[in-house]
Amino acid sequence: MSEFSPDENKLTLKLVFYGPALSGKTTNLMQLHTLLNPERKGELMVLETRDDRTLFFDMLPIGLRCSSGLNLRLKLFTVPGQVQHDSTRKAVLSRADGVVFVADSQPSQVDNNAVAFGNLEENLEKVGIDIESLPLVIQFNKRDLPGVVDETELHDIWAETPWAPPIMASALNGKGVVETFSCLLDRLYSVIDQQFDLERQHGIGRAEFINGLSRVGVGSLC
């Protein structure tokens, strides 16, 4: 969960991109690194296997400083989608403040999406996080591919869940990536403001929180 250091006046939040193998989790992070123009943005760390799949995790730090002097820091992680790396997924998921579930829009990946979401539910329970209260956004990626599952069908499937509506994206082209991230920040703010009184104590309202951390740079794709 969130870590606050009174001595440093520093608040660190952990966000995780979860989903089946090759659904585009790392591509989302790479596009955020390219597109965003926050006050402070660190280096993107990527660890890959020989077949270019993520072995351990990717991490991108993003931050801003509030008018109160609060040093607000986000750490964005992805997890490996392969079944054999479940222990790593669980470790990365531990103490997460928010999750983006990146699903693959291809019909052939419907079962893999379902298995990965079930795995997310199981691992959240194992690390002591209630999925019902966790800020969570569903993204259907790879909308640029032909023959993907119909958007209306996806909206109907998720309509009765707490995470509706799902966001359509093509991370490869940078479409829907910032929108997904902004949606997660919006849901995250409700929880964090309640815990740390961001607006009253630190002068950062919902709009400043979202726009400050998801501001798009000049010449971006969006």
Coordinates of N, CA and C in Angstrom, one line a residue:
M1 N 0.8 -1.2 0.0 CA 0.0 0.0 0.0 C 0.9 1.2 0.0
S2 N 0.2 2.4 0.0 CA 1.0 3.6 -0.1 C 2.0 3.8 1.1
E3 N 3.1 4.4 0.8 CA 4.1 4.6 1.8 C 4.3 6.1 2.0
F4 N 4.2 6.6 3.2 CA 4.4 8.0 3.5 C 5.5 8.2 4.5
S5 N 6.5 9.0 4.1 CA 7.6 9.3 4.9 C 7.5 10.8 5.5
P6 N 7.1 11.0 6.7 CA 6.9 12.3 7.3 C 8.2 13.1 7.2
D7 N 9.4 12.5 7.5 CA 10.7 13.2 7.5 C 11.0 13.7 6.2
E8 N 10.7 13.0 5.1 CA 11.0 13.5 3.7 C 9.8 14.2 3.1
N9 N 8.6 14.1 3.8 CA 7.3 14.6 3.3 C 7.1 14.0 1.9
K10 N 7.2 12.7 1.8 CA 7.2 12.0 0.6 C 6.1 10.9 0.6
L11 N 5.3 10.9 -0.4 CA 4.2 9.9 -0.5 C 4.5 9.0 -1.8
T12 N 4.7 7.7 -1.6 CA 5.0 6.9 -2.8 C 3.8 5.9 -3.0
L13 N 3.3 5.8 -4.2 CA 2.2 5.0 -4.6 C 2.6 4.0 -5.6
K14 N 2.1 2.8 -5.5 CA 2.5 1.7 -6.4 C 1.4 1.3 -7.4
L15 N 1.6 1.3 -8.7 CA 0.6 1.0 -9.6 C 1.1 -0.2 -10.5
V16 N 0.3 -1.2 -10.8 CA 0.7 -2.4 -11.4 C -0.1 -2.6 -12.7
F17 N 0.6 -2.9 -13.8 CA -0.1 -3.3 -15.0 C 0.0 -4.9 -15.1
Y18 N -1.2 -5.5 -15.1 CA -1.4 -6.9 -15.0 C -2.1 -7.5 -16.2
G19 N -1.9 -8.7 -16.5 CA -2.6 -9.3 -17.7 C -1.9 -10.5 -18.2
P20 N -2.5 -11.2 -19.2 CA -1.9 -12.3 -19.8 C -0.6 -12.0 -20.6
A21 N 0.2 -13.0 -20.9 CA 1.4 -12.8 -21.7 C 1.1 -12.2 -23.0
L22 N 2.0 -11.2 -23.4 CA 2.0 -10.5 -24.7 C 0.7 -9.7 -24.9
S23 N 0.0 -9.3 -23.8 CA -1.2 -8.5 -24.0 C -0.8 -7.0 -24.2
G24 N 0.4 -6.6 -23.9 CA 0.8 -5.2 -24.2 C 1.1 -4.4 -22.9
K25 N 1.4 -5.1 -21.8 CA 1.6 -4.4 -20.6 C 2.9 -3.5 -20.7
T26 N 4.0 -4.1 -21.2 CA 5.2 -3.3 -21.3 C 5.1 -2.2 -22.3
T27 N 4.3 -2.5 -23.4 CA 4.1 -1.4 -24.4 C 3.4 -0.3 -23.8
N28 N 2.4 -0.5 -23.0 CA 1.7 0.6 -22.3 C 2.7 1.5 -21.5
L29 N 3.6 0.8 -20.8 CA 4.6 1.5 -20.0 C 5.5 2.3 -20.9
M30 N 6.0 1.7 -22.0 CA 6.9 2.4 -22.9 C 6.2 3.6 -23.5
Q31 N 4.9 3.5 -23.8 CA 4.2 4.6 -24.4 C 4.0 5.7 -23.4
L32 N 3.7 5.4 -22.1 CA 3.6 6.4 -21.1 C 4.9 7.2 -20.9
H33 N 6.0 6.4 -21.0 CA 7.3 7.1 -20.9 C 7.5 8.1 -22.0
T34 N 7.0 7.7 -23.2 CA 7.2 8.6 -24.3 C 6.2 9.8 -24.3
L35 N 4.9 9.5 -24.0 CA 3.9 10.5 -24.1 C 3.8 11.5 -23.0
L36 N 4.0 11.0 -21.7 CA 3.8 11.9 -20.6 C 4.8 13.0 -20.4
N37 N 4.4 14.1 -19.9 CA 5.3 15.2 -19.6 C 5.0 15.7 -18.1
P38 N 5.2 14.8 -17.1 CA 5.0 15.2 -15.7 C 6.1 16.1 -15.3
E39 N 6.0 16.7 -14.1 CA 7.1 17.5 -13.6 C 8.4 16.7 -13.5
R40 N 8.3 15.5 -13.1 CA 9.5 14.6 -13.0 C 9.1 13.2 -13.5
K41 N 10.0 12.7 -14.3 CA 9.8 11.4 -14.9 C 11.2 10.7 -14.9
G42 N 11.3 9.5 -14.3 CA 12.5 8.8 -14.2 C 12.7 7.9 -15.4
E43 N 13.8 7.1 -15.4 CA 14.1 6.2 -16.5 C 13.2 4.9 -16.4
L44 N 12.9 4.4 -17.6 CA 12.1 3.2 -17.7 C 13.1 2.0 -17.6
M45 N 12.9 1.2 -16.6 CA 13.7 0.0 -16.5 C 13.0 -1.2 -17.0
V46 N 13.6 -1.9 -17.9 CA 13.0 -3.1 -18.6 C 13.9 -4.3 -18.5
L47 N 13.5 -5.4 -18.0 CA 14.2 -6.6 -18.0 C 13.6 -7.6 -18.9
E48 N 14.3 -8.2 -19.8 CA 13.6 -9.0 -20.8 C 14.3 -10.4 -20.9
T49 N 13.6 -11.4 -21.4 CA 14.2 -12.7 -21.6 C 14.7 -12.7 -23.0
R50 N 15.3 -13.8 -23.4 CA 15.8 -13.9 -24.8 C 14.8 -13.8 -25.9
D51 N 13.5 -14.2 -25.6 CA 12.5 -14.1 -26.6 C 11.7 -12.8 -26.4
D52 N 12.3 -11.8 -25.8 CA 11.7 -10.5 -25.6 C 10.5 -10.4 -24.8
R53 N 10.2 -11.4 -24.0 CA 9.1 -11.3 -23.1 C 9.6 -10.9 -21.7
T54 N 8.8 -10.2 -21.0 CA 9.2 -9.7 -19.7 C 9.4 -10.8 -18.7
L55 N 10.6 -10.8 -18.1 CA 10.9 -11.9 -17.2 C 10.5 -11.5 -15.8
F56 N 11.0 -10.4 -15.3 CA 10.7 -10.0 -13.9 C 9.7 -8.9 -13.9
F57 N 10.1 -7.7 -14.2 CA 9.1 -6.6 -14.3 C 9.8 -5.4 -14.9
D58 N 8.9 -4.5 -15.3 CA 9.3 -3.2 -15.8 C 8.9 -2.1 -14.8
M59 N 9.6 -1.0 -14.7 CA 9.3 0.0 -13.7 C 9.5 1.4 -14.3
L60 N 8.6 2.3 -14.0 CA 8.7 3.6 -14.5 C 8.2 4.6 -13.4
P61 N 9.1 5.4 -12.8 CA 8.8 6.3 -11.7 C 8.3 7.7 -12.3
I62 N 7.2 8.2 -11.8 CA 6.6 9.5 -12.2 C 6.3 10.2 -10.9
G63 N 6.5 11.6 -11.0 CA 6.1 12.3 -9.8 C 5.8 13.8 -10.0
L64 N 5.4 14.4 -9.0 CA 5.2 15.9 -8.9 C 5.3 16.3 -7.5
R65 N 5.5 17.7 -7.4 CA 5.6 18.2 -6.0 C 4.4 19.1 -5.8
C66 N 3.7 18.9 -4.7 CA 2.5 19.6 -4.3 C 2.9 21.0 -3.7
S67 N 1.9 21.9 -3.7 CA 2.1 23.2 -3.1 C 2.6 23.2 -1.7
S68 N 2.2 22.2 -1.0 CA 2.6 22.0 0.4 C 4.0 21.5 0.6
G69 N 4.6 21.2 -0.5 CA 6.0 20.6 -0.5 C 6.0 19.1 -0.5
L70 N 4.8 18.5 -0.5 CA 4.7 17.0 -0.5 C 5.3 16.5 -1.8
N71 N 6.2 15.6 -1.7 CA 6.8 14.9 -2.8 C 6.0 13.7 -3.2
L72 N 5.2 13.8 -4.2 CA 4.3 12.7 -4.6 C 4.9 11.9 -5.7
R73 N 5.0 10.6 -5.5 CA 5.8 9.7 -6.4 C 5.0 8.5 -6.7
L74 N 4.9 8.2 -8.0 CA 4.2 7.0 -8.5 C 5.3 6.0 -9.0
K75 N 5.2 4.8 -8.7 CA 6.0 3.8 -9.3 C 5.1 2.8 -10.1
L76 N 5.4 2.7 -11.4 CA 4.5 1.9 -12.3 C 5.3 0.6 -12.6
F77 N 4.7 -0.5 -12.4 CA 5.3 -1.8 -12.6 C 4.4 -2.6 -13.6
T78 N 5.1 -3.5 -14.4 CA 4.4 -4.5 -15.1 C 4.8 -5.8 -14.5
V79 N 4.0 -6.9 -14.7 CA 4.4 -8.2 -14.3 C 4.5 -9.1 -15.5
P80 N 5.3 -10.2 -15.3 CA 5.4 -11.2 -16.4 C 4.1 -12.0 -16.5
G81 N 3.6 -12.2 -17.8 CA 2.3 -12.8 -18.0 C 2.4 -14.3 -18.0
Q82 N 3.6 -14.9 -18.1 CA 3.8 -16.3 -18.3 C 3.4 -17.0 -17.0
V83 N 2.8 -18.2 -17.1 CA 2.3 -18.9 -16.0 C 3.4 -19.3 -15.0
Q84 N 4.6 -19.6 -15.5 CA 5.6 -20.1 -14.6 C 6.2 -19.0 -13.7
H85 N 5.8 -17.7 -13.9 CA 6.3 -16.6 -13.1 C 5.2 -16.1 -12.1
D86 N 4.4 -17.0 -11.7 CA 3.3 -16.5 -10.8 C 3.8 -16.0 -9.5
S87 N 4.9 -16.5 -9.0 CA 5.5 -16.0 -7.7 C 6.0 -14.6 -7.9
T88 N 6.5 -14.3 -9.0 CA 7.0 -12.9 -9.3 C 5.8 -12.0 -9.4
R89 N 4.7 -12.4 -10.1 CA 3.5 -11.6 -10.2 C 2.9 -11.3 -8.9
K90 N 2.9 -12.2 -8.0 CA 2.4 -12.0 -6.6 C 3.2 -11.1 -5.9
A91 N 4.6 -11.2 -6.0 CA 5.5 -10.3 -5.3 C 5.3 -8.8 -5.8
V92 N 5.2 -8.6 -7.1 CA 5.0 -7.3 -7.6 C 3.7 -6.7 -7.2
L93 N 2.7 -7.6 -7.2 CA 1.3 -7.1 -6.8 C 1.2 -6.7 -5.4
S94 N 2.0 -7.2 -4.5 CA 2.0 -7.0 -3.1 C 2.0 -5.5 -2.8
R95 N 1.1 -5.0 -2.0 CA 1.1 -3.6 -1.6 C 0.8 -2.6 -2.7
A96 N 0.1 -3.1 -3.8 CA -0.3 -2.3 -4.9 C -1.4 -1.3 -4.5
D97 N -1.4 -0.1 -5.0 CA -2.4 0.9 -4.7 C -3.4 1.0 -5.8
G98 N -3.1 0.4 -7.0 CA -4.0 0.4 -8.1 C -3.5 -0.5 -9.2
V99 N -4.4 -1.0 -10.0 CA -4.1 -2.0 -11.1 C -4.8 -1.7 -12.4
V100 N -4.0 -1.8 -13.5 CA -4.6 -1.8 -14.8 C -4.5 -3.2 -15.3
F101 N -5.7 -3.8 -15.7 CA -5.6 -5.1 -16.3 C -5.7 -5.0 -17.8
V102 N -4.6 -5.4 -18.4 CA -4.4 -5.2 -19.9 C -4.9 -6.6 -20.5
A103 N -6.0 -6.5 -21.2 CA -6.5 -7.7 -21.9 C -6.2 -7.6 -23.4
D104 N -6.2 -8.8 -24.0 CA -5.9 -8.9 -25.4 C -7.3 -9.0 -26.1
S105 N -7.5 -8.1 -27.1 CA -8.8 -8.0 -27.8 C -9.1 -9.1 -28.8
Q106 N -8.1 -10.0 -29.1 CA -8.3 -11.0 -30.1 C -9.2 -12.1 -29.6
P107 N -10.1 -12.6 -30.4 CA -11.0 -13.7 -30.0 C -10.3 -14.9 -29.5
S108 N -9.1 -15.2 -30.0 CA -8.3 -16.4 -29.6 C -7.8 -16.2 -28.2
Q109 N -7.8 -15.0 -27.7 CA -7.2 -14.8 -26.3 C -8.3 -14.6 -25.2
V110 N -9.6 -14.9 -25.6 CA -10.6 -14.7 -24.6 C -10.4 -15.6 -23.3
D111 N -10.0 -16.8 -23.6 CA -9.8 -17.7 -22.4 C -8.6 -17.3 -21.6
N112 N -7.5 -16.9 -22.3 CA -6.3 -16.4 -21.6 C -6.6 -15.2 -20.7
N113 N -7.5 -14.3 -21.3 CA -7.9 -13.1 -20.5 C -8.6 -13.5 -19.2
A114 N -9.5 -14.5 -19.4 CA -10.3 -15.0 -18.2 C -9.4 -15.6 -17.2
V115 N -8.4 -16.4 -17.6 CA -7.5 -17.1 -16.7 C -6.7 -16.1 -16.0
A116 N -6.2 -15.1 -16.7 CA -5.3 -14.1 -16.1 C -6.1 -13.2 -15.1
F117 N -7.3 -12.9 -15.4 CA -8.1 -12.1 -14.5 C -8.4 -12.9 -13.2
G118 N -8.7 -14.2 -13.4 CA -8.9 -15.1 -12.3 C -7.6 -15.2 -11.4
N119 N -6.5 -15.2 -12.1 CA -5.2 -15.2 -11.4 C -5.0 -14.0 -10.6
L120 N -5.4 -12.8 -11.2 CA -5.3 -11.5 -10.5 C -6.1 -11.6 -9.2
E121 N -7.4 -12.1 -9.3 CA -8.2 -12.1 -8.1 C -7.6 -13.0 -7.1
E122 N -7.1 -14.2 -7.5 CA -6.5 -15.1 -6.5 C -5.2 -14.4 -5.8
N123 N -4.4 -13.8 -6.6 CA -3.2 -13.2 -6.1 C -3.4 -12.0 -5.2
L124 N -4.5 -11.2 -5.5 CA -4.8 -10.1 -4.7 C -5.3 -10.6 -3.3
E125 N -6.1 -11.7 -3.3 CA -6.5 -12.3 -2.1 C -5.3 -12.8 -1.2
K126 N -4.3 -13.4 -1.9 CA -3.2 -14.0 -1.3 C -2.3 -12.9 -0.6
V127 N -2.3 -11.7 -1.2 CA -1.4 -10.6 -0.7 C -2.3 -9.7 0.2
G128 N -3.5 -10.0 0.4 CA -4.3 -9.3 1.4 C -4.9 -8.0 0.9
I129 N -5.2 -8.0 -0.4 CA -5.8 -6.8 -1.0 C -7.3 -7.1 -1.5
D130 N -8.2 -6.3 -1.1 CA -9.6 -6.5 -1.5 C -9.9 -5.9 -2.9
I131 N -10.2 -6.8 -3.9 CA -10.4 -6.3 -5.3 C -11.5 -5.4 -5.4
E132 N -12.5 -5.5 -4.5 CA -13.7 -4.6 -4.6 C -13.4 -3.2 -4.2
S133 N -12.4 -3.0 -3.4 CA -12.0 -1.6 -2.9 C -10.8 -1.1 -3.6
L134 N -10.1 -1.9 -4.4 CA -8.9 -1.5 -5.1 C -9.2 -0.7 -6.4
P135 N -8.6 0.5 -6.6 CA -8.8 1.1 -7.9 C -8.3 0.3 -9.0
L136 N -9.1 -0.1 -9.9 CA -8.8 -1.0 -11.0 C -9.5 -0.6 -12.3
V137 N -8.7 -0.6 -13.4 CA -9.2 -0.3 -14.7 C -8.9 -1.4 -15.7
I138 N -9.9 -1.7 -16.5 CA -9.8 -2.8 -17.5 C -9.5 -2.1 -18.9
Q139 N -8.4 -2.5 -19.5 CA -8.1 -2.1 -20.8 C -8.1 -3.2 -21.8
F140 N -8.8 -3.0 -22.9 CA -8.8 -4.0 -24.0 C -7.8 -3.5 -25.1
N141 N -6.7 -4.1 -25.2 CA -5.6 -3.6 -26.1 C -5.7 -4.3 -27.4
K142 N -4.8 -3.8 -28.3 CA -4.7 -4.4 -29.7 C -5.9 -4.2 -30.6
R143 N -6.6 -3.0 -30.4 CA -7.8 -2.7 -31.2 C -7.5 -2.4 -32.6
D144 N -6.2 -2.3 -32.9 CA -5.8 -2.0 -34.3 C -5.7 -3.3 -35.1
L145 N -5.8 -4.5 -34.5 CA -5.8 -5.7 -35.2 C -7.1 -6.1 -35.9
P146 N -7.1 -6.7 -37.0 CA -8.4 -7.1 -37.6 C -9.1 -8.2 -36.8
G147 N -10.4 -8.2 -36.9 CA -11.2 -9.3 -36.3 C -11.2 -9.4 -34.8
V148 N -11.0 -8.2 -34.1 CA -11.0 -8.2 -32.7 C -12.5 -8.3 -32.2
V149 N -12.6 -8.7 -30.9 CA -13.9 -8.8 -30.3 C -14.7 -7.5 -30.3
D150 N -15.9 -7.5 -30.7 CA -16.7 -6.3 -30.9 C -16.7 -5.5 -29.6
E151 N -16.6 -4.2 -29.8 CA -16.5 -3.3 -28.6 C -17.8 -3.3 -27.8
T152 N -18.9 -3.3 -28.5 CA -20.2 -3.3 -27.8 C -20.3 -4.6 -26.9
E153 N -19.9 -5.7 -27.4 CA -19.9 -7.0 -26.7 C -19.1 -6.9 -25.4
L154 N -17.9 -6.2 -25.5 CA -17.0 -6.1 -24.4 C -17.7 -5.2 -23.3
H155 N -18.3 -4.1 -23.8 CA -19.0 -3.2 -22.8 C -20.1 -3.9 -22.1
D156 N -20.9 -4.8 -22.9 CA -22.0 -5.5 -22.3 C -21.5 -6.5 -21.2
I157 N -20.4 -7.2 -21.5 CA -19.8 -8.2 -20.6 C -19.4 -7.6 -19.3
W158 N -18.8 -6.3 -19.3 CA -18.3 -5.7 -18.1 C -19.2 -4.7 -17.5
A159 N -20.4 -4.5 -18.1 CA -21.3 -3.4 -17.7 C -21.7 -3.5 -16.2
E160 N -21.9 -4.7 -15.7 CA -22.4 -4.9 -14.3 C -21.3 -5.0 -13.3
T161 N -20.1 -4.8 -13.7 CA -18.9 -4.9 -12.8 C -18.6 -3.5 -12.2
P162 N -17.8 -3.5 -11.1 CA -17.4 -2.2 -10.6 C -16.3 -1.5 -11.4
W163 N -15.9 -2.2 -12.5 CA -14.8 -1.6 -13.3 C -15.2 -1.1 -14.6
A164 N -16.5 -1.0 -14.9 CA -17.0 -0.6 -16.1 C -16.8 1.0 -16.2
P165 N -16.7 1.5 -17.5 CA -16.6 0.7 -18.7 C -15.1 0.4 -19.0
P166 N -14.9 -0.7 -19.7 CA -13.5 -1.0 -20.1 C -13.0 0.0 -21.2
I167 N -11.7 0.2 -21.2 CA -11.2 1.2 -22.2 C -10.5 0.5 -23.3
M168 N -10.9 1.0 -24.5 CA -10.3 0.4 -25.8 C -9.0 1.1 -26.1
A169 N -8.0 0.3 -26.5 CA -6.7 0.9 -26.7 C -5.9 0.1 -27.8
S170 N -5.0 0.9 -28.4 CA -3.9 0.3 -29.2 C -2.6 0.8 -28.7
A171 N -2.1 0.1 -27.7 CA -0.8 0.6 -27.1 C 0.3 0.8 -28.1
L172 N 0.3 -0.1 -29.1 CA 1.4 0.0 -30.1 C 1.4 1.4 -30.7
N173 N 0.2 1.9 -30.9 CA 0.1 3.2 -31.6 C -0.2 4.4 -30.6
G174 N -0.1 4.1 -29.3 CA -0.3 5.1 -28.3 C -1.7 5.5 -28.1
K175 N -2.7 4.8 -28.6 CA -4.1 5.1 -28.5 C -4.7 4.5 -27.2
G176 N -5.3 5.3 -26.4 CA -6.0 4.8 -25.2 C -5.1 4.6 -24.0
V177 N -3.8 4.8 -24.2 CA -2.8 4.5 -23.1 C -3.0 5.6 -22.0
V178 N -2.9 6.8 -22.4 CA -3.0 7.9 -21.4 C -4.4 7.9 -20.8
E179 N -5.5 7.6 -21.7 CA -6.8 7.6 -21.1 C -7.0 6.5 -20.1
T180 N -6.4 5.4 -20.3 CA -6.4 4.3 -19.3 C -5.7 4.8 -18.0
F181 N -4.6 5.4 -18.1 CA -3.8 5.9 -17.0 C -4.6 6.9 -16.2
S182 N -5.2 7.9 -16.9 CA -6.0 8.9 -16.3 C -7.2 8.4 -15.6
C183 N -7.8 7.3 -16.1 CA -8.9 6.7 -15.5 C -8.5 6.1 -14.2
L184 N -7.3 5.4 -14.2 CA -6.8 4.8 -12.9 C -6.5 5.9 -11.9
L185 N -5.9 7.0 -12.3 CA -5.6 8.1 -11.4 C -6.9 8.7 -10.8
D186 N -7.9 8.8 -11.6 CA -9.2 9.3 -11.1 C -9.8 8.4 -10.0
R187 N -9.7 7.1 -10.2 CA -10.2 6.1 -9.2 C -9.3 6.1 -8.0
L188 N -8.0 6.2 -8.3 CA -7.0 6.2 -7.2 C -7.1 7.4 -6.3
Y189 N -7.5 8.6 -6.9 CA -7.6 9.8 -6.1 C -8.6 9.7 -4.9
S190 N -9.7 9.0 -5.2 CA -10.8 8.9 -4.2 C -10.3 8.2 -3.0
V191 N -9.4 7.2 -3.2 CA -8.9 6.4 -2.1 C -7.8 7.2 -1.3
I192 N -6.9 7.8 -2.1 CA -5.7 8.5 -1.5 C -6.1 9.7 -0.8
D193 N -7.0 10.5 -1.4 CA -7.5 11.7 -0.8 C -8.1 11.4 0.6
Q194 N -8.8 10.3 0.7 CA -9.5 9.9 1.9 C -8.4 9.6 3.0
Q195 N -7.3 9.0 2.5 CA -6.2 8.6 3.5 C -5.3 9.8 3.9
F196 N -5.0 10.6 2.9 CA -4.0 11.6 3.2 C -4.5 13.1 3.0
D197 N -5.8 13.2 2.8 CA -6.4 14.5 2.7 C -5.6 15.5 1.8
L198 N -5.5 15.0 0.6 CA -4.6 15.7 -0.4 C -5.1 17.1 -0.7
E199 N -6.4 17.3 -0.8 CA -6.8 18.6 -1.2 C -6.7 19.6 -0.1
R200 N -7.1 19.2 1.1 CA -7.1 20.2 2.2 C -5.7 20.4 2.8
Q201 N -4.9 19.3 2.9 CA -3.6 19.4 3.5 C -2.5 19.8 2.6
H202 N -2.7 19.4 1.3 CA -1.6 19.6 0.3 C -2.0 20.4 -0.9
G203 N -3.2 20.9 -1.0 CA -3.6 21.7 -2.0 C -3.7 21.1 -3.4
I204 N -3.9 19.8 -3.4 CA -4.0 19.1 -4.7 C -5.4 18.4 -4.8
G205 N -6.2 19.0 -5.7 CA -7.5 18.4 -5.9 C -7.5 17.3 -7.0
R206 N -8.7 16.8 -7.3 CA -8.7 15.7 -8.2 C -8.2 16.0 -9.6
A207 N -8.6 17.2 -10.1 CA -8.1 17.6 -11.4 C -6.6 17.8 -11.5
E208 N -6.1 18.4 -10.4 CA -4.6 18.7 -10.4 C -3.8 17.3 -10.3
F209 N -4.4 16.4 -9.5 CA -3.8 15.1 -9.4 C -3.7 14.4 -10.7
I210 N -4.9 14.3 -11.4 CA -4.9 13.6 -12.7 C -4.1 14.3 -13.7
N211 N -4.4 15.6 -13.9 CA -3.7 16.3 -15.0 C -2.2 16.5 -14.8
G212 N -1.8 16.6 -13.5 CA -0.4 16.8 -13.2 C 0.4 15.6 -13.4
L213 N -0.2 14.4 -13.2 CA 0.5 13.1 -13.4 C 0.3 12.5 -14.8
S214 N -0.7 13.0 -15.5 CA -0.9 12.4 -16.9 C -0.9 13.4 -18.0
R215 N -0.2 14.5 -17.7 CA -0.1 15.6 -18.7 C 0.7 15.1 -19.9
V216 N 0.2 15.3 -21.1 CA 0.8 14.8 -22.3 C 1.8 15.9 -22.8
G217 N 3.0 15.4 -23.3 CA 4.0 16.3 -23.8 C 3.7 16.8 -25.2
V218 N 4.4 17.9 -25.6 CA 4.2 18.4 -26.9 C 4.7 17.4 -28.0
G219 N 3.9 17.3 -29.0 CA 4.3 16.4 -30.1 C 4.0 14.9 -29.9
S220 N 3.2 14.7 -28.8 CA 2.8 13.3 -28.5 C 1.8 12.8 -29.6
L221 N 1.5 11.5 -29.5 CA 0.7 10.9 -30.4 C -0.8 11.1 -30.2
C222 N -1.2 11.5 -28.9 CA -2.6 11.7 -28.6 C -3.0 13.1 -28.9

